Coordinates of C-alpha atoms and ligand atoms in Angstrom, one line a residue:
M1462 CA 30.6 23.4 -21.3
A1463 CA 29.3 22.8 -24.8
R1464 CA 27.4 19.7 -23.6
F1465 CA 26.0 21.7 -20.7
E1466 CA 24.8 24.4 -22.9
K1467 CA 23.0 21.8 -25.0
R1468 CA 21.3 20.5 -22.0
A1469 CA 20.4 24.0 -20.8
M1470 CA 18.9 24.7 -24.2
R1471 CA 16.9 21.5 -24.1
F1472 CA 15.4 22.4 -20.8
C1473 CA 14.4 25.8 -22.0
R1474 CA 11.9 24.0 -24.1
V1475 CA 10.7 21.8 -21.4
L1476 CA 7.3 22.7 -20.0
A1477 CA 6.3 21.9 -16.5
G1478 CA 3.0 20.7 -15.3
S1479 CA 1.2 17.5 -16.2
G1480 CA -2.0 17.9 -14.2
H1481 CA -4.1 17.4 -17.2
M1482 CA -2.2 14.4 -18.6
M1483 CA -4.3 11.3 -18.3
V1484 CA -2.5 8.0 -17.8
S1485 CA -4.2 4.7 -17.7
M1486 CA -2.6 2.4 -15.2
D1487 CA -4.1 -0.7 -13.8
R1488 CA -2.0 -0.9 -10.7
R1489 CA -2.9 1.5 -8.0
H1490 CA 0.7 1.4 -6.7
F1491 CA 1.5 3.6 -9.7
L1492 CA -1.6 5.7 -9.9
K1493 CA -0.1 8.2 -7.5
R1494 CA 2.9 8.8 -9.6
M1495 CA 0.5 9.9 -12.3
G1496 CA 1.6 13.3 -13.5
A1497 CA 4.4 13.4 -10.9
A1498 CA 6.6 16.0 -12.4
G1499 CA 5.5 15.6 -16.0
V1500 CA 6.9 17.5 -18.9
A1501 CA 5.4 18.0 -22.3
L1502 CA 7.3 16.4 -25.2
Q1503 CA 8.4 18.7 -27.9
P1504 CA 8.3 17.2 -31.4
A1505 CA 11.8 18.6 -32.3
L1506 CA 13.5 16.7 -29.4
R1507 CA 15.7 13.7 -30.0
A1508 CA 14.3 10.6 -31.6
T1509 CA 13.3 7.8 -29.3
G1510 CA 13.6 4.9 -31.7
A1511 CA 16.7 3.6 -30.0
V1512 CA 15.8 1.9 -26.7
S1513 CA 18.9 3.1 -24.8
P1514 CA 22.3 4.5 -25.6
N1515 CA 23.6 2.1 -23.1
E1516 CA 22.8 -0.8 -25.3
A1517 CA 25.4 0.2 -27.8
F1518 CA 28.0 -0.6 -25.2
S1519 CA 26.4 -3.8 -24.1
P1520 CA 29.1 -6.5 -23.8
G1521 CA 26.7 -9.5 -24.3
I1522 CA 27.6 -10.6 -20.8
F1523 CA 25.5 -9.1 -18.0
L1524 CA 26.4 -9.1 -14.3
N1525 CA 26.4 -6.9 -11.2
Q1526 CA 28.8 -4.2 -12.2
T1527 CA 29.7 -3.5 -8.5
G1528 CA 30.7 -7.1 -7.9
Y1529 CA 30.0 -10.0 -5.5
L1530 CA 30.4 -11.1 -2.0
P1531 CA 32.9 -13.9 -1.6
G1532 CA 30.5 -16.4 -0.1
A1533 CA 27.4 -15.5 -2.2
A1534 CA 26.1 -17.0 -5.4
K1535 CA 27.6 -15.4 -8.5
K1536 CA 25.8 -15.7 -11.9
A1537 CA 26.0 -13.8 -15.1
T1538 CA 23.7 -13.8 -18.1
V1539 CA 25.1 -14.4 -21.6
R1540 CA 23.2 -13.6 -24.7
L1541 CA 23.7 -16.6 -26.8
A1542 CA 23.4 -14.8 -30.1
E1543 CA 26.6 -13.0 -29.4
A1544 CA 28.6 -15.8 -27.8
A1545 CA 30.5 -18.2 -30.1
S1546 CA 30.8 -20.9 -27.4
K1547 CA 29.1 -22.1 -24.3
D1548 CA 32.4 -22.5 -22.4
F1549 CA 33.2 -19.7 -20.0
L1550 CA 36.2 -18.8 -17.9
V1551 CA 37.0 -16.3 -15.2
R1552 CA 40.3 -14.5 -15.4
R1553 CA 42.0 -12.6 -12.6
V1554 CA 42.7 -9.0 -13.9
A1555 CA 46.0 -8.6 -12.0
D1556 CA 47.9 -11.4 -13.6
R1557 CA 45.5 -12.7 -16.3
T1558 CA 45.4 -16.1 -14.6
V1559 CA 42.4 -18.2 -15.4
V1560 CA 40.9 -19.1 -12.0
L1561 CA 37.7 -20.9 -13.0
R1562 CA 36.3 -22.6 -16.0
G1563 CA 32.7 -23.8 -16.7
K1564 CA 29.8 -24.2 -19.1
L1565 CA 26.8 -22.1 -19.5
G1566 CA 23.5 -23.7 -18.2
A1567 CA 20.7 -24.8 -20.6
A1568 CA 19.5 -22.1 -23.0
I1569 CA 16.6 -20.0 -21.6
R1570 CA 14.2 -18.1 -23.7
D1571 CA 13.7 -15.1 -21.5
E1572 CA 10.2 -13.7 -21.9
A1573 CA 10.8 -10.3 -20.3
S1574 CA 13.7 -9.4 -22.6
G1575 CA 13.0 -11.6 -25.7
D1576 CA 16.6 -12.8 -25.4
E1577 CA 17.8 -16.4 -25.6
V1578 CA 20.4 -16.6 -22.9
G1579 CA 22.6 -18.9 -20.9
V1580 CA 23.6 -18.5 -17.3
A1581 CA 27.3 -18.7 -16.2
D1582 CA 27.4 -19.8 -12.6
F1583 CA 30.7 -18.9 -11.1
S1584 CA 29.7 -19.2 -7.5
A1585 CA 32.8 -21.3 -6.8
L1586 CA 34.9 -18.2 -7.1
R1587 CA 35.5 -17.1 -3.5
L1588 CA 39.0 -15.5 -3.6
L1589 CA 39.1 -11.8 -3.2
G1590 CA 40.2 -9.9 -6.3
E1591 CA 39.2 -8.3 -9.5
Y1592 CA 38.0 -10.5 -12.4
Q1593 CA 36.6 -10.7 -15.9
L1594 CA 34.3 -13.3 -17.2
E1595 CA 35.0 -14.5 -20.8
V1596 CA 32.6 -16.5 -23.0
G1597 CA 33.1 -17.3 -26.7
G1598 CA 34.9 -14.1 -27.7
L1599 CA 33.0 -11.9 -25.2
A1600 CA 34.5 -10.3 -22.1
S1601 CA 32.5 -8.9 -19.3
D1602 CA 33.0 -5.7 -17.3
R1603 CA 35.6 -6.1 -14.7
F1604 CA 34.1 -6.8 -11.3
P1605 CA 35.5 -7.2 -7.7
V1606 CA 34.9 -10.0 -5.3
A1607 CA 35.2 -8.5 -1.8
A1608 CA 33.6 -8.5 1.6
E1609 CA 32.7 -4.7 1.5
V1610 CA 31.6 -4.8 -2.1
Y1611 CA 28.2 -3.2 -1.4
A1612 CA 29.3 -0.6 1.2
N1613 CA 29.6 2.2 -1.3
G1614 CA 26.2 1.4 -2.8
L1615 CA 24.6 1.5 0.7
R1616 CA 26.3 4.8 1.4
L1617 CA 25.3 6.4 -1.9
T1618 CA 21.7 5.3 -1.9
M1619 CA 21.2 6.5 1.7
R1620 CA 23.1 9.8 1.1
A1621 CA 20.7 10.3 -1.7
F1622 CA 18.1 11.1 1.0
C1623 CA 20.4 13.8 2.3
G1624 CA 20.3 15.2 -1.2
Q1625 CA 16.5 15.3 -1.1
R1626 CA 16.4 17.4 2.0
C1627 CA 14.1 20.4 1.9
G1628 CA 14.3 23.5 4.0
C1629 CA 18.1 23.6 4.5
A1630 CA 21.3 24.0 2.5
V1631 CA 22.4 20.7 1.0
D1632 CA 26.0 19.7 0.1
L1633 CA 26.9 16.1 -0.9
G1634 CA 30.3 17.2 -2.2
D1635 CA 31.6 17.3 -5.7
G1636 CA 29.4 20.2 -6.5
Y1637 CA 26.1 18.5 -5.7
K1638 CA 24.7 21.2 -3.5
H1639 CA 22.1 23.9 -3.2
P1640 CA 21.2 26.7 -0.7
A1641 CA 18.2 26.4 1.6
C1642 CA 15.0 25.9 -0.4
H1643 CA 11.2 26.4 0.2
A1644 CA 11.9 28.5 3.4
D1645 CA 8.3 29.4 3.9
G1646 CA 5.1 27.5 3.6
A1647 CA 1.4 28.4 3.8
F1648 CA -1.9 26.7 4.5
H1649 CA -3.9 26.2 1.4
P1650 CA -7.6 27.0 1.8
S1651 CA -8.3 23.2 1.3
S1652 CA -6.5 22.6 4.7
G1653 CA -9.4 24.2 6.6
Q1654 CA -7.1 26.7 8.2
S1655 CA -8.1 30.3 7.9
G1656 CA -7.5 33.8 9.3
A1657 CA -4.2 34.3 11.1
Q1658 CA -3.5 30.5 10.9
A1659 CA -3.5 30.6 7.1
G1660 CA -0.4 32.9 7.0
K1661 CA 3.1 31.8 6.4
L1662 CA 4.5 28.9 8.4
P1663 CA 8.1 27.8 8.9
N1664 CA 9.4 25.0 6.9
R1665 CA 9.9 21.9 9.0
G1666 CA 12.2 19.8 6.8
G1667 CA 11.3 16.6 5.0
W1668 CA 12.6 15.1 1.8
H1669 CA 11.6 16.2 -1.7
D1670 CA 9.5 13.2 -2.8
A1671 CA 10.9 12.4 -6.2
G1672 CA 11.9 14.4 -9.3
D1673 CA 9.6 17.1 -8.1
Y1674 CA 9.8 19.2 -4.9
G1675 CA 6.6 18.1 -3.2
R1676 CA 6.3 16.3 0.1
Y1677 CA 3.6 13.7 0.5
I1678 CA 2.7 12.1 3.8
V1679 CA 1.5 8.8 2.3
N1680 CA 4.7 8.2 0.4
S1681 CA 6.8 9.5 3.2
G1682 CA 5.1 7.0 5.5
L1683 CA 6.0 3.8 3.7
S1684 CA 9.5 5.1 2.6
T1685 CA 10.4 6.2 6.2
A1686 CA 9.0 3.0 7.7
T1687 CA 11.0 0.9 5.2
L1688 CA 14.1 2.7 6.3
L1689 CA 13.3 2.2 10.0
W1690 CA 12.5 -1.4 9.5
A1691 CA 16.0 -1.8 7.9
W1692 CA 17.4 -0.2 11.0
E1693 CA 15.6 -2.7 13.2
L1694 CA 16.7 -5.7 11.1
Y1695 CA 20.2 -4.7 10.2
P1696 CA 21.5 -2.5 13.0
A1697 CA 25.1 -3.4 12.6
A1698 CA 25.4 -2.5 8.9
L1699 CA 23.4 0.7 9.4
G1700 CA 24.9 1.7 12.7
R1701 CA 28.3 2.0 11.3
L1702 CA 27.1 4.0 8.2
A1703 CA 28.8 7.4 8.1
L1704 CA 26.8 9.9 6.0
A1705 CA 28.8 13.1 6.7
I1706 CA 25.7 15.1 7.4
P1707 CA 25.4 18.2 9.7
E1708 CA 24.2 16.0 12.6
S1709 CA 27.1 13.6 12.4
G1710 CA 28.8 13.3 15.8
G1711 CA 25.6 14.0 17.7
K1712 CA 23.7 11.6 19.9
L1713 CA 22.0 9.9 17.0
P1714 CA 23.7 7.5 14.6
D1715 CA 23.9 9.2 11.2
Y1716 CA 21.2 6.9 9.7
L1717 CA 18.6 7.8 12.3
A1718 CA 19.6 11.4 12.2
E1719 CA 18.9 11.5 8.5
V1720 CA 15.5 9.7 8.9
R1721 CA 14.6 12.2 11.7
W1722 CA 14.8 15.0 9.1
N1723 CA 11.8 13.6 7.4
L1724 CA 10.0 12.5 10.6
E1725 CA 10.1 16.1 11.9
W1726 CA 8.3 17.3 8.7
M1727 CA 5.7 14.6 9.0
L1728 CA 5.1 15.6 12.6
S1729 CA 4.6 19.2 11.5
L1730 CA 1.7 18.2 9.3
Q1731 CA -0.3 16.8 12.3
D1732 CA -3.1 19.1 13.3
A1733 CA -4.1 19.6 17.0
D1734 CA -6.9 17.1 16.7
G1735 CA -4.5 14.3 15.7
G1736 CA -5.4 14.3 12.0
V1737 CA -2.7 14.7 9.4
W1738 CA -2.8 16.9 6.3
H1739 CA -2.2 15.0 3.2
K1740 CA 0.7 16.8 1.6
Q1741 CA 2.8 19.9 1.2
T1742 CA 3.4 21.0 -2.3
S1743 CA 3.0 23.9 -4.7
E1744 CA -0.3 24.1 -6.7
R1745 CA 1.4 22.7 -9.7
F1746 CA 4.8 21.2 -10.5
C1747 CA 7.5 23.8 -11.0
A1748 CA 9.8 24.1 -14.0
F1749 CA 13.1 22.2 -14.2
V1750 CA 14.9 24.6 -11.8
M1751 CA 17.0 24.1 -8.7
P1752 CA 15.0 23.9 -5.5
Q1753 CA 16.1 27.3 -4.2
D1754 CA 14.8 28.8 -7.5
D1755 CA 11.3 27.4 -7.1
Q1756 CA 9.3 30.4 -6.1
L1757 CA 6.0 28.7 -6.0
T1758 CA 4.3 28.7 -2.6
S1759 CA 4.6 25.4 -0.7
Y1760 CA 1.1 24.8 0.6
V1761 CA -0.1 22.4 3.3
I1762 CA -3.0 20.9 1.4
G1763 CA -6.1 19.2 2.8
T1764 CA -9.2 17.5 1.5
G1765 CA -11.1 20.8 0.9
G1766 CA -13.9 20.0 3.4
P1767 CA -14.3 18.7 7.0
P1768 CA -12.4 17.1 8.5
F1769 CA -9.7 18.4 6.0
K1770 CA -7.2 15.8 7.0
S1771 CA -7.1 12.3 5.3
T1772 CA -7.3 8.9 6.8
G1773 CA -4.5 7.5 4.6
A1774 CA -2.0 10.2 5.7
T1775 CA -3.1 10.0 9.3
A1776 CA -2.9 6.2 9.5
D1777 CA 0.5 6.2 7.8
L1778 CA 1.8 8.7 10.2
A1779 CA 0.5 6.7 13.1
A1780 CA 2.3 3.6 11.7
V1781 CA 5.7 5.2 11.1
M1782 CA 5.7 7.1 14.4
A1783 CA 5.1 3.9 16.2
V1784 CA 8.1 2.4 14.5
A1785 CA 10.1 5.5 15.3
A1786 CA 9.2 5.2 18.9
R1787 CA 11.0 1.8 19.0
C1788 CA 14.0 2.9 17.0
Y1789 CA 14.8 6.2 18.7
D1790 CA 14.2 5.2 22.3
P1791 CA 17.7 4.0 23.1
Y1792 CA 19.2 7.3 21.8
D1793 CA 16.6 10.0 22.5
H1794 CA 13.8 8.9 24.9
A1795 CA 12.1 12.3 24.7
F1796 CA 11.9 12.2 20.9
A1797 CA 10.7 8.6 21.0
Q1798 CA 7.9 9.6 23.4
R1799 CA 6.9 12.4 21.2
C1800 CA 6.7 10.0 18.2
L1801 CA 4.6 7.6 20.3
A1802 CA 2.2 10.3 21.5
A1803 CA 1.8 11.5 17.9
S1804 CA 1.1 8.0 16.8
R1805 CA -1.5 7.4 19.4
K1806 CA -3.2 10.7 18.6
A1807 CA -3.2 9.9 14.9
W1808 CA -4.6 6.5 15.5
D1809 CA -7.4 7.9 17.6
W1810 CA -8.3 10.2 14.7
T1811 CA -8.5 7.3 12.2
V1812 CA -10.8 5.5 14.5
A1813 CA -13.1 8.5 14.4
H1814 CA -12.6 9.1 10.7
P1815 CA -11.9 5.8 9.0
E1816 CA -12.9 6.6 5.5
V1817 CA -11.7 10.1 4.5
Q1818 CA -10.2 9.7 1.1
F1819 CA -8.1 12.3 -0.7
E1820 CA -8.4 13.7 -4.1
N1821 CA -6.7 16.8 -5.3
P1822 CA -8.8 19.9 -4.5
P1823 CA -9.6 22.3 -7.3
G1824 CA -6.5 24.1 -8.6
I1825 CA -4.0 21.5 -7.3
S1826 CA -2.3 19.2 -9.9
T1827 CA 0.6 17.7 -8.0
G1828 CA 0.7 14.0 -7.1
G1829 CA -2.5 12.8 -5.4
Y1830 CA -1.4 9.6 -3.6
G1831 CA -5.1 8.9 -3.3
D1832 CA -6.3 5.5 -2.1
R1833 CA -9.9 4.1 -2.0
D1834 CA -9.1 1.2 0.4
L1835 CA -7.9 2.5 3.8
G1836 CA -8.4 -0.6 5.8
D1837 CA -4.8 -1.8 5.2
E1838 CA -3.4 1.6 6.4
I1839 CA -5.4 1.3 9.6
A1840 CA -4.4 -2.3 10.1
W1841 CA -0.8 -1.3 9.7
A1842 CA -1.0 1.5 12.2
S1843 CA -2.8 -0.7 14.6
A1844 CA -0.2 -3.5 14.3
E1845 CA 2.8 -1.2 14.7
L1846 CA 1.2 0.4 17.8
W1847 CA 0.5 -3.0 19.2
R1848 CA 4.0 -4.1 18.6
S1849 CA 5.3 -0.9 20.3
T1850 CA 3.0 -0.9 23.3
G1851 CA 1.4 -4.3 23.7
E1852 CA -1.9 -2.7 24.3
A1853 CA -4.9 -4.9 23.5
R1854 CA -7.0 -2.3 21.8
Y1855 CA -4.5 -2.0 19.0
E1856 CA -4.4 -5.7 18.4
T1857 CA -8.2 -5.8 18.4
A1858 CA -8.2 -3.1 15.7
F1859 CA -5.5 -4.9 13.7
L1860 CA -7.6 -8.1 13.7
A1861 CA -10.7 -6.1 12.7
H1862 CA -9.0 -4.5 9.7
A1863 CA -6.6 -7.2 8.5
P1864 CA -8.3 -10.3 7.1
T1865 CA -7.0 -13.4 8.9
G1866 CA -7.8 -17.1 9.1
D1867 CA -9.4 -18.4 5.9
K1868 CA -9.5 -14.8 4.6
L1869 CA -5.8 -14.1 4.9
V1870 CA -4.8 -12.1 1.9
A1871 CA -1.9 -13.6 -0.2
I1872 CA 1.3 -11.8 0.6
S1873 CA 2.9 -9.7 -2.1
A1874 CA 5.5 -6.8 -2.1
P1875 CA 4.2 -3.7 -0.4
G1876 CA 3.6 -0.4 -2.1
W1877 CA 2.4 3.0 -0.9
G1878 CA -1.2 2.1 -1.6
G1879 CA -0.9 -1.5 -0.4
V1880 CA 0.6 -1.7 3.1
L1881 CA -1.3 -4.8 4.3
P1882 CA 2.0 -6.9 4.1
M1883 CA 3.6 -4.4 6.5
A1884 CA 0.7 -4.9 8.8
Y1885 CA 0.9 -8.7 8.7
W1886 CA 4.7 -8.7 9.1
T1887 CA 4.9 -6.4 12.0
Y1888 CA 2.2 -8.4 13.8
A1889 CA 4.2 -11.6 13.2
M1890 CA 7.5 -9.9 14.2
A1891 CA 6.1 -8.4 17.4
E1892 CA 8.4 -10.4 19.6
G1893 CA 8.1 -8.2 22.7
A1894 CA 4.3 -8.1 22.7
M1895 CA 4.1 -11.8 22.1
A1896 CA 6.6 -12.5 24.9
E1897 CA 4.1 -11.0 27.3
G1898 CA 1.7 -13.7 26.4
K1899 CA -0.4 -11.5 24.1
G1900 CA -1.2 -12.1 20.5
N1901 CA -2.6 -14.9 18.4
P1902 CA 0.0 -17.6 17.7
A1903 CA -2.2 -19.1 14.9
V1904 CA -2.5 -15.8 13.1
K1905 CA 1.2 -15.2 13.5
A1906 CA 2.0 -18.7 12.1
A1907 CA -0.4 -18.2 9.2
I1908 CA 1.3 -14.9 8.2
R1909 CA 4.7 -16.5 8.4
N1910 CA 3.6 -19.4 6.2
A1911 CA 1.9 -17.2 3.7
T1912 CA 5.1 -15.2 3.4
Q1913 CA 7.1 -18.3 2.9
A1914 CA 4.8 -19.3 0.1
A1915 CA 5.1 -15.9 -1.6
A1916 CA 8.9 -16.2 -1.3
A1917 CA 8.9 -19.6 -2.8
A1918 CA 7.1 -18.3 -5.8
L1919 CA 9.6 -15.5 -6.2
I1920 CA 12.5 -17.9 -5.8
E1921 CA 11.1 -20.1 -8.5
R1922 CA 10.7 -17.1 -10.8
S1923 CA 14.3 -16.0 -10.2
C1924 CA 15.5 -19.4 -11.2
R1925 CA 13.4 -19.4 -14.4
N1926 CA 14.1 -15.9 -15.5
G1927 CA 17.1 -15.4 -17.8
Y1928 CA 18.3 -12.4 -16.0
G1929 CA 17.6 -13.9 -12.5
N1930 CA 15.2 -11.2 -11.2
T1931 CA 11.9 -12.0 -9.5
L1932 CA 9.7 -9.9 -11.8
A1933 CA 6.9 -11.5 -13.8
P1934 CA 6.6 -10.0 -17.3
R1935 CA 3.3 -8.3 -16.2
E1936 CA 5.1 -6.5 -13.4
Y1937 CA 7.2 -4.3 -15.7
N1938 CA 5.0 -1.3 -15.0
W1939 CA 5.7 2.2 -13.7
G1940 CA 8.3 1.9 -11.0
S1941 CA 9.2 -1.7 -11.8
N1942 CA 12.6 -1.4 -10.3
S1943 CA 11.0 -0.6 -6.9
V1944 CA 8.8 -3.7 -7.3
A1945 CA 12.0 -5.8 -7.7
A1946 CA 13.5 -4.1 -4.6
N1947 CA 10.3 -4.6 -2.6
Q1948 CA 10.1 -8.2 -3.7
S1949 CA 13.6 -8.5 -2.2
L1950 CA 12.3 -7.0 1.0
L1951 CA 9.6 -9.7 1.0
L1952 CA 12.2 -12.4 0.5
L1953 CA 14.3 -11.0 3.3
I1954 CA 11.3 -10.9 5.7
A1955 CA 10.6 -14.5 4.7
N1956 CA 14.2 -15.3 5.5
R1957 CA 13.7 -13.7 8.9
F1958 CA 10.8 -16.0 9.6
H1959 CA 12.3 -19.1 8.1
P1960 CA 16.1 -18.8 7.4
D1961 CA 16.6 -19.8 3.9
A1962 CA 19.7 -19.4 1.7
A1963 CA 17.6 -19.5 -1.5
A1964 CA 15.5 -16.6 -0.3
R1965 CA 18.7 -14.6 0.5
E1966 CA 20.1 -15.4 -2.9
A1967 CA 17.0 -14.4 -4.7
A1968 CA 16.9 -11.1 -2.9
L1969 CA 20.5 -10.5 -4.0
D1970 CA 19.6 -11.5 -7.5
N1971 CA 17.4 -8.5 -7.7
L1972 CA 20.3 -6.3 -6.6
H1973 CA 22.4 -7.8 -9.4
Y1974 CA 19.6 -7.1 -11.8
L1975 CA 19.4 -3.4 -10.8
L1976 CA 23.1 -3.0 -10.9
G1977 CA 23.8 -4.4 -14.4
R1978 CA 22.5 -8.0 -14.9
N1979 CA 19.7 -6.8 -17.2
C1980 CA 19.2 -6.9 -20.9
L1981 CA 20.3 -3.3 -21.3
G1982 CA 23.6 -3.7 -19.4
V1983 CA 22.8 -0.6 -17.4
S1984 CA 23.2 0.1 -13.7
W1985 CA 19.9 1.8 -12.6
V1986 CA 21.6 3.7 -9.7
T1987 CA 23.3 6.9 -10.6
Q1988 CA 27.1 7.0 -10.1
L1989 CA 27.2 3.3 -9.2
G1990 CA 28.7 0.6 -11.4
V1991 CA 30.4 0.7 -14.8
R1992 CA 27.5 2.1 -16.8
P1993 CA 25.1 3.9 -14.5
F1994 CA 22.2 5.7 -16.2
Q1995 CA 22.8 9.4 -16.7
H1996 CA 19.5 11.3 -17.1
P1997 CA 17.1 10.8 -14.2
H1998 CA 13.8 12.8 -14.2
H1999 CA 15.1 14.8 -11.3
R2000 CA 15.1 18.5 -11.2
P2001 CA 18.5 19.1 -9.4
S2002 CA 20.2 16.7 -11.8
A2003 CA 18.9 18.6 -14.8
A2004 CA 19.3 22.1 -13.5
D2005 CA 22.6 22.1 -11.6
G2006 CA 25.0 22.6 -14.6
I2007 CA 26.9 19.4 -13.8
E2008 CA 26.9 16.7 -16.4
A2009 CA 26.6 13.7 -14.2
P2010 CA 23.4 13.3 -12.2
W2011 CA 23.1 13.5 -8.4
P2012 CA 24.5 10.2 -6.9
G2013 CA 22.7 7.2 -5.5
L2014 CA 19.3 7.6 -7.1
L2015 CA 17.3 4.5 -8.4
S2016 CA 15.6 4.8 -11.7
G2017 CA 11.9 3.7 -11.9
G2018 CA 13.0 1.3 -14.6
P2019 CA 11.3 -0.5 -17.5
N2020 CA 7.7 0.2 -18.0
A2021 CA 5.5 -1.7 -20.4
G2022 CA 2.3 -0.3 -19.1
G2023 CA 2.1 3.2 -20.6
G2024 CA 3.1 6.6 -19.2
D2025 CA 4.6 9.7 -20.6
A2026 CA 5.0 11.2 -24.0
V2027 CA 8.5 9.8 -24.5
W2028 CA 7.1 6.3 -23.7
A2029 CA 4.4 6.8 -26.3
K2030 CA 7.1 7.2 -29.0
L2031 CA 8.9 4.0 -28.0
P2032 CA 8.5 1.0 -30.3
K2033 CA 6.6 -1.9 -28.6
L2034 CA 9.3 -4.2 -27.3
P2035 CA 9.5 -7.0 -24.6
P2036 CA 8.8 -5.4 -21.2
M2037 CA 12.4 -5.2 -19.9
R2038 CA 13.4 -3.2 -23.0
M2039 CA 10.7 -0.6 -22.4
W2040 CA 13.1 1.9 -20.9
V2041 CA 15.1 4.9 -22.1
D2042 CA 17.6 7.1 -20.3
D2043 CA 15.9 10.4 -20.9
E2044 CA 15.1 12.9 -18.2
R2045 CA 11.7 13.8 -19.8
A2046 CA 10.6 10.1 -19.4
Y2047 CA 9.1 10.4 -15.9
S2048 CA 7.2 7.0 -16.3
M2049 CA 10.5 5.2 -16.9
N2050 CA 13.3 7.3 -15.4
E2051 CA 12.1 9.3 -12.5
I2052 CA 13.5 8.8 -9.0
A2053 CA 11.5 8.6 -5.8
I2054 CA 12.1 8.2 -2.1
N2055 CA 9.8 5.1 -2.0
W2056 CA 12.0 3.5 -4.6
N2057 CA 15.3 4.3 -3.0
A2058 CA 14.0 3.1 0.4
P2059 CA 13.6 -0.6 -0.4
L2060 CA 17.0 -0.5 -2.2
V2061 CA 18.6 0.8 1.0
F2062 CA 16.8 -2.0 2.8
L2063 CA 18.2 -4.5 0.3
L2064 CA 21.7 -3.1 0.5
A2065 CA 21.6 -3.0 4.3
A2066 CA 20.9 -6.8 4.1
A2067 CA 23.7 -7.3 1.6
N2068 CA 26.1 -5.4 3.9
S2069 CA 25.0 -7.7 6.7
Q2070 CA 26.1 -10.8 4.7
T2071 CA 29.8 -9.8 4.3
T2072 CA 31.0 -12.9 6.1
S2073 CA 28.8 -15.4 4.3
Ligands
ZN3254 ZN1 12.7 22.2 -0.7

């Protein structure tokens, strides 16, 4: 209780609202997180000279704290300054038997961490069991080798979405619960609704976006589509996933039932003319309170002038509803048809209004998710609709908005503001539409080849980096952990096009990085692994009176690009070290649905490789 009181006192001093904080970021992927749930730093709060309390427990050996699949590659990173020898061994915990011996690979000067490291490759270990790696006087965390080793991670990270539900009571067990929140909404004047329409409107669900309680169509679009793509690619792993949600046992698999909770809210933000309002949030971020205690009005917010809806939100809704139409049809044909109709209507609206950007109207300081280039969103919506319907007008629009041929844009990991890779990939994966003799085989082949080239570059990076991830040093910016997860998504799509064990391994290497094979020895998913981080920038975790945070949430991760007031106090260190486990540090330790979604995708893939 004493520790809780200390936490409570700390939050008494936390001030909500960061609408006036200016953050200079050069990647638009992160612009929209600007000010997302910011807090003002109080000078009396704890010193931030130490990078992370986790580092004090660092064993000098860094590996995936949740373990490895029997048939997959297994590598650990050893900091050479702490290891007295380059010989390593693997010992079985049960009987202390040495089951494998080897030597570290050549020394690597790892630019991202500043460490000189060696890699212990113990991939030859395939027998099920619990083990420890020992190198020159160091012993690693204990880790399992098992076929179902990532099942818990998949369940936790997907159940985290249940924990983000808005408009209903939530109960994840172990005290992680809250009564229904944000029961009523209202149209903000910027939405263009007036008179009787501007009164209260019922809450239609959705997921709280991040550490704050807002809901944003643009971010929901990519997050939800990522989850539905995972469903399409890994149906076995996700079909058997039991989430223990109120809808369990109904006609939908649990996974699709959870995703529908957010789809229903997205649909509720579509106006009669097909356009979609940009977001539903309060005027400013609330204090660090539980969701049911947030008394600020949840407004449907528009652009402030005709046509009031935004192109980005409308195109993203069109894209994700087209995906949903495919996914839900076998289980609920009527709902799938509703999604498809909404998608078509939204797409028609974007044709009529292709360039309506969004900026926060006066008096609104929540996340903007603004985007100046909307061609990729329209291309994505068009490609998804073409894939779902095979209708030529959608393909024509895709080809008009997505550069192809000599102008094909190099493939990179997608983000909420950059969805062109999604457009390309769904076009290239449109098997049904292509089977009908439609589509351009040359464009499809070019997309596949460009994806393979991008994957090859990531694989090369993974081999060169001391900690085995695919991030370049310049990519340690706001939300870098989600970039790693989305790079794994890219690798897995490439593997879909051209099956390649190296791509699958590199994708898993990012999972290992996120779950402990990093220079801080931390697992960046709450309640997962030996040393998960403890202090996400996440209001329920801070306000619920429980010491441990809500489970299954991915931290934004190291950020060398600038951010919050806690960040400003950090010493300048190599980029992977620019992280601190502090709930005030929203530029390093917030959580977000668009960060958890690619991790779920990656874990779904990992759970599909249990026999490899
Ligand atoms: Zn809510």
